[in-house]
Tab-separated table of C-alpha atoms in Angstrom:
chain	number	residue	atom	x	y	z
A	1	MET	CA	19.881	4.167	-257.585
A	2	LYS	CA	23.322	1.174	-259.076
A	3	LEU	CA	24.561	0.490	-261.448
A	4	SER	CA	24.696	-2.671	-263.611
A	5	THR	CA	28.308	-2.739	-264.767
A	6	GLU	CA	31.631	-0.157	-264.284
A	7	PRO	CA	31.608	2.732	-265.474
A	8	LYS	CA	32.414	3.529	-268.963
A	9	LEU	CA	34.825	6.259	-270.311
A	10	ILE	CA	34.940	8.060	-274.042
A	11	TYR	CA	38.244	10.396	-273.089
A	12	ASN	CA	38.828	13.406	-274.746
A	13	LYS	CA	41.858	15.356	-274.179
A	14	ASN	CA	41.134	18.298	-275.135
A	15	LYS	CA	37.859	18.511	-273.768
A	16	GLU	CA	37.379	21.006	-270.787
A	17	THR	CA	34.296	19.907	-269.961
A	18	ILE	CA	32.529	16.154	-268.948
A	19	ASP	CA	29.173	14.982	-269.162
A	20	PHE	CA	28.163	12.161	-267.930
A	21	CYS	CA	24.665	10.220	-268.745
A	22	PHE	CA	22.925	7.814	-266.214
A	23	TYR	CA	20.828	5.158	-268.561
A	24	PHE	CA	17.531	3.019	-266.874
A	25	PRO	CA	16.233	0.666	-268.418
A	26	ILE	CA	12.108	0.202	-268.553
A	27	LYS	CA	9.922	-1.174	-269.905
A	28	THR	CA	8.787	0.676	-273.630
A	29	GLU	CA	4.794	2.268	-272.445
A	30	TYR	CA	3.191	5.262	-274.158
A	31	LYS	CA	3.196	6.829	-270.486
A	32	ASN	CA	6.105	7.100	-270.333
A	33	ILE	CA	7.174	9.947	-271.782
A	34	HIS	CA	4.721	12.005	-269.954
A	35	TYR	CA	6.264	10.652	-266.595
A	36	VAL	CA	9.754	11.378	-267.737
A	37	ARG	CA	8.912	15.083	-269.036
A	38	LEU	CA	6.994	16.085	-265.299
A	39	LEU	CA	10.352	14.246	-263.539
A	40	ASP	CA	12.076	16.552	-265.592
A	41	TYR	CA	10.322	20.032	-264.913
A	42	ILE	CA	10.772	18.878	-261.141
A	43	LEU	CA	14.390	17.604	-260.740
A	44	SER	CA	15.511	19.930	-262.755
A	45	THR	CA	14.396	22.575	-260.731
A	46	THR	CA	14.135	21.641	-257.319
A	47	SER	CA	15.854	18.898	-254.983
A	48	ASN	CA	14.971	18.500	-251.458
A	49	ASN	CA	18.282	20.713	-249.964
A	50	TYR	CA	16.811	23.827	-252.071
A	51	PRO	CA	13.670	22.757	-252.666
A	52	ASP	CA	12.895	26.304	-254.287
A	53	SER	CA	13.640	27.488	-257.494
A	54	SER	CA	15.213	29.651	-257.523
A	55	GLU	CA	17.660	28.713	-254.262
A	56	PHE	CA	18.255	25.268	-256.574
A	57	GLU	CA	19.693	28.190	-259.446
A	58	LYS	CA	21.765	29.630	-256.998
A	59	ALA	CA	23.383	26.315	-256.599
A	60	LYS	CA	23.969	24.995	-259.181
A	61	LYS	CA	26.245	28.548	-260.691
A	62	GLN	CA	27.957	28.080	-256.549
A	63	LYS	CA	28.004	24.456	-257.805
A	64	LEU	CA	29.255	25.060	-261.091
A	65	LEU	CA	26.608	22.639	-262.847
A	66	ILE	CA	26.761	23.518	-266.789
A	67	SER	CA	23.298	21.319	-267.558
A	68	ASN	CA	21.049	18.801	-266.198
A	69	SER	CA	18.387	17.233	-268.083
A	70	ILE	CA	16.181	13.648	-267.823
A	71	TYR	CA	14.914	12.591	-271.197
A	72	LEU	CA	13.409	9.476	-272.428
A	73	ILE	CA	15.179	7.419	-275.649
A	74	PRO	CA	11.976	5.409	-276.077
A	75	ASN	CA	12.457	1.529	-278.321
A	76	GLU	CA	9.635	-1.120	-279.116
A	77	GLU	CA	10.384	-2.940	-275.895
A	78	THR	CA	13.218	-1.707	-274.110
A	79	SER	CA	13.292	2.715	-273.574
A	80	PHE	CA	15.877	4.401	-271.581
A	81	ILE	CA	15.534	7.819	-269.543
A	82	ALA	CA	18.525	9.507	-269.269
A	83	TYR	CA	19.707	11.714	-267.111
A	84	LEU	CA	22.545	13.222	-268.724
A	85	PHE	CA	24.583	16.945	-266.885
A	86	THR	CA	27.597	18.317	-267.595
A	87	ILE	CA	30.303	20.095	-265.316
A	88	PRO	CA	33.729	21.872	-266.363
A	89	LYS	CA	36.835	19.264	-265.871
A	90	GLU	CA	39.122	19.449	-262.951
A	91	ASN	CA	41.719	22.192	-262.360
A	92	ILE	CA	39.895	24.103	-265.136
A	93	LEU	CA	39.020	26.828	-262.674
A	94	LYS	CA	40.309	28.446	-259.114
A	95	ASP	CA	38.384	26.991	-256.492
A	96	TYR	CA	36.553	24.447	-257.945
A	97	ASN	CA	35.727	21.215	-256.116
A	98	ILE	CA	34.288	18.372	-259.195
A	99	ASP	CA	33.767	16.226	-256.004
A	100	GLU	CA	30.836	18.709	-254.988
A	101	THR	CA	29.823	19.499	-257.712
A	102	PHE	CA	29.023	15.584	-259.284
A	103	GLU	CA	27.453	14.809	-255.369
A	104	PHE	CA	25.450	18.176	-256.223
A	105	ALA	CA	24.762	16.530	-259.613
A	106	ILE	CA	23.387	13.174	-258.345
A	107	SER	CA	21.396	14.480	-255.521
A	108	LEU	CA	19.581	16.086	-257.743
A	109	ILE	CA	18.342	12.726	-258.266
A	110	THR	CA	18.791	10.541	-255.745
A	111	ASN	CA	17.193	13.065	-253.324
A	112	PRO	CA	14.276	14.576	-255.477
A	113	TYR	CA	11.794	16.573	-253.456
A	114	ILE	CA	9.214	14.053	-251.788
A	115	LYS	CA	7.291	13.163	-248.031
A	116	ASN	CA	5.711	10.807	-247.452
A	117	ASN	CA	6.409	8.617	-250.645
A	118	ARG	CA	4.815	11.272	-253.607
A	119	PHE	CA	5.988	14.624	-254.799
A	120	ASN	CA	5.617	18.399	-253.530
A	121	GLU	CA	2.291	18.717	-254.577
A	122	ASN	CA	2.493	22.166	-254.832
A	123	LYS	CA	5.607	21.878	-257.449
A	124	PHE	CA	4.178	19.668	-258.957
A	125	TYR	CA	0.865	20.782	-259.844
A	126	TYR	CA	2.408	24.019	-260.948
A	127	GLU	CA	4.783	21.936	-263.439
A	128	LYS	CA	1.563	19.319	-264.618
A	129	ASN	CA	-0.567	22.633	-265.222
A	130	TYR	CA	1.974	23.878	-266.893
A	131	PHE	CA	2.759	20.832	-269.359
A	132	VAL	CA	-1.611	20.762	-269.933
A	133	GLU	CA	-2.180	24.463	-270.933
A	134	ARG	CA	1.652	23.614	-272.964
A	135	ASN	CA	-0.854	21.497	-275.329
A	136	ARG	CA	-3.572	22.878	-275.036
A	137	LEU	CA	-1.975	26.095	-276.577
A	138	VAL	CA	0.325	24.228	-279.654
A	139	MET	CA	-3.431	21.967	-280.641
A	140	ASP	CA	-4.508	25.995	-281.820
A	141	ASP	CA	-1.890	25.718	-283.646
A	142	ILE	CA	-2.821	24.365	-287.247
A	143	THR	CA	0.379	23.552	-288.548
A	144	ASN	CA	0.777	21.358	-284.697
A	145	LYS	CA	-2.979	19.780	-286.101
A	146	MET	CA	-0.882	18.763	-289.010
A	147	ASN	CA	1.273	16.921	-287.328
A	148	GLU	CA	-1.092	15.664	-284.707
A	149	GLU	CA	-2.021	13.450	-288.057
A	150	PHE	CA	1.493	13.179	-288.551
A	151	TYR	CA	1.947	11.216	-286.189
A	152	SER	CA	-1.082	9.076	-285.883
A	153	ILE	CA	0.314	7.955	-289.082
A	154	ILE	CA	3.788	7.109	-288.874
A	155	ASP	CA	4.020	6.398	-284.529
A	156	LYS	CA	0.731	4.538	-284.175
A	157	LYS	CA	1.534	3.841	-280.221
A	158	GLU	CA	2.970	6.601	-279.662
A	159	TYR	CA	6.224	5.079	-278.284
A	160	LEU	CA	7.562	9.210	-279.411
A	161	GLY	CA	4.720	10.614	-277.356
A	162	CYS	CA	3.993	13.373	-279.512
A	163	SER	CA	0.452	13.106	-279.506
A	164	TYR	CA	-1.002	16.480	-278.389
A	165	LEU	CA	-4.475	15.695	-277.814
A	166	ASN	CA	-3.121	11.339	-275.867
A	167	SER	CA	-0.486	13.766	-274.324
A	168	THR	CA	-3.039	15.427	-271.970
A	169	LYS	CA	-5.321	12.227	-271.472
A	170	THR	CA	-3.032	11.221	-269.916
A	171	LEU	CA	-1.148	13.653	-267.728
A	172	GLU	CA	-4.716	13.861	-266.130
A	173	ASN	CA	-4.224	10.462	-264.328
A	174	ILE	CA	-1.296	11.372	-263.624
A	175	THR	CA	-0.658	12.311	-259.345
A	176	PRO	CA	2.340	13.459	-257.272
A	177	GLU	CA	1.778	8.743	-255.679
A	178	SER	CA	1.838	7.714	-259.315
A	179	LEU	CA	4.967	10.323	-260.681
A	180	TYR	CA	6.719	9.014	-257.069
A	181	GLU	CA	5.867	5.262	-257.293
A	182	PHE	CA	7.305	5.657	-260.932
A	183	TYR	CA	10.164	6.880	-260.025
A	184	LYS	CA	10.998	5.012	-257.568
A	185	LYS	CA	10.090	1.364	-259.724
A	186	ASN	CA	12.366	2.875	-262.913
A	187	ILE	CA	14.702	5.187	-261.171
A	188	LYS	CA	15.774	4.566	-257.593
A	189	GLU	CA	15.446	0.979	-257.610
A	190	ASN	CA	16.611	0.585	-261.180
A	191	LYS	CA	20.050	-0.626	-261.600
A	192	CYS	CA	22.181	1.852	-264.579
A	193	LEU	CA	24.605	2.108	-267.655
A	194	VAL	CA	26.574	5.225	-267.225
A	195	TYR	CA	29.377	6.925	-269.513
A	196	ALA	CA	31.152	9.578	-269.203
A	197	TYR	CA	32.845	12.000	-271.867
A	198	GLY	CA	35.956	13.887	-271.407
A	199	ASN	CA	39.011	14.164	-269.625
A	200	ILE	CA	38.591	12.645	-266.256
A	201	LYS	CA	40.202	9.270	-263.692
A	202	LEU	CA	36.126	7.929	-263.109
A	203	LYS	CA	37.964	5.563	-260.458
A	204	LYS	CA	38.314	9.335	-258.205
A	205	PHE	CA	34.578	9.168	-258.202
A	206	ILE	CA	32.285	7.202	-255.201
A	207	TRP	CA	29.439	4.879	-257.189
């Protein structure tokens, strides 16, 4: 992960938290939304240092990481993978180390639960099967069947990835290896834009 430009700050002296957002540009493809959703499920609940989800949540509370998520911002030619995390501002809490919390949040996308160039199989299939089953249940709902028809009209190229039927088909072809290759190409070896929103001096962090 490399920065394409210097981090940008949107300063707000009254804000008690700081939002960091990393934007990774990628070529627009239908499958992207499903890879990114799986990455969010995995990278937001485990890491190489905390492979157990319960231990991961304990670490988040100890480090005071308020929230973290990965999502896709679709566009016609170039889309963006966005990694957003929120932490308290400096000197707001006793014994709070903002540097440790920042490093912990960054490690979640730089050091995920990967071994031998593949995501951990147990974690991967747990999240993938949940994703597929969720789609199956949603497809049985009459309202979502109407939504499916609606999206087939307004989003024929499926940039939004809202088709539950096609989503299930795409998910079936994703493997621990292919998800790792997607992560490696589009996050690990990609350049990103970084924005921060809040009361902070960006120069204090090691980028």
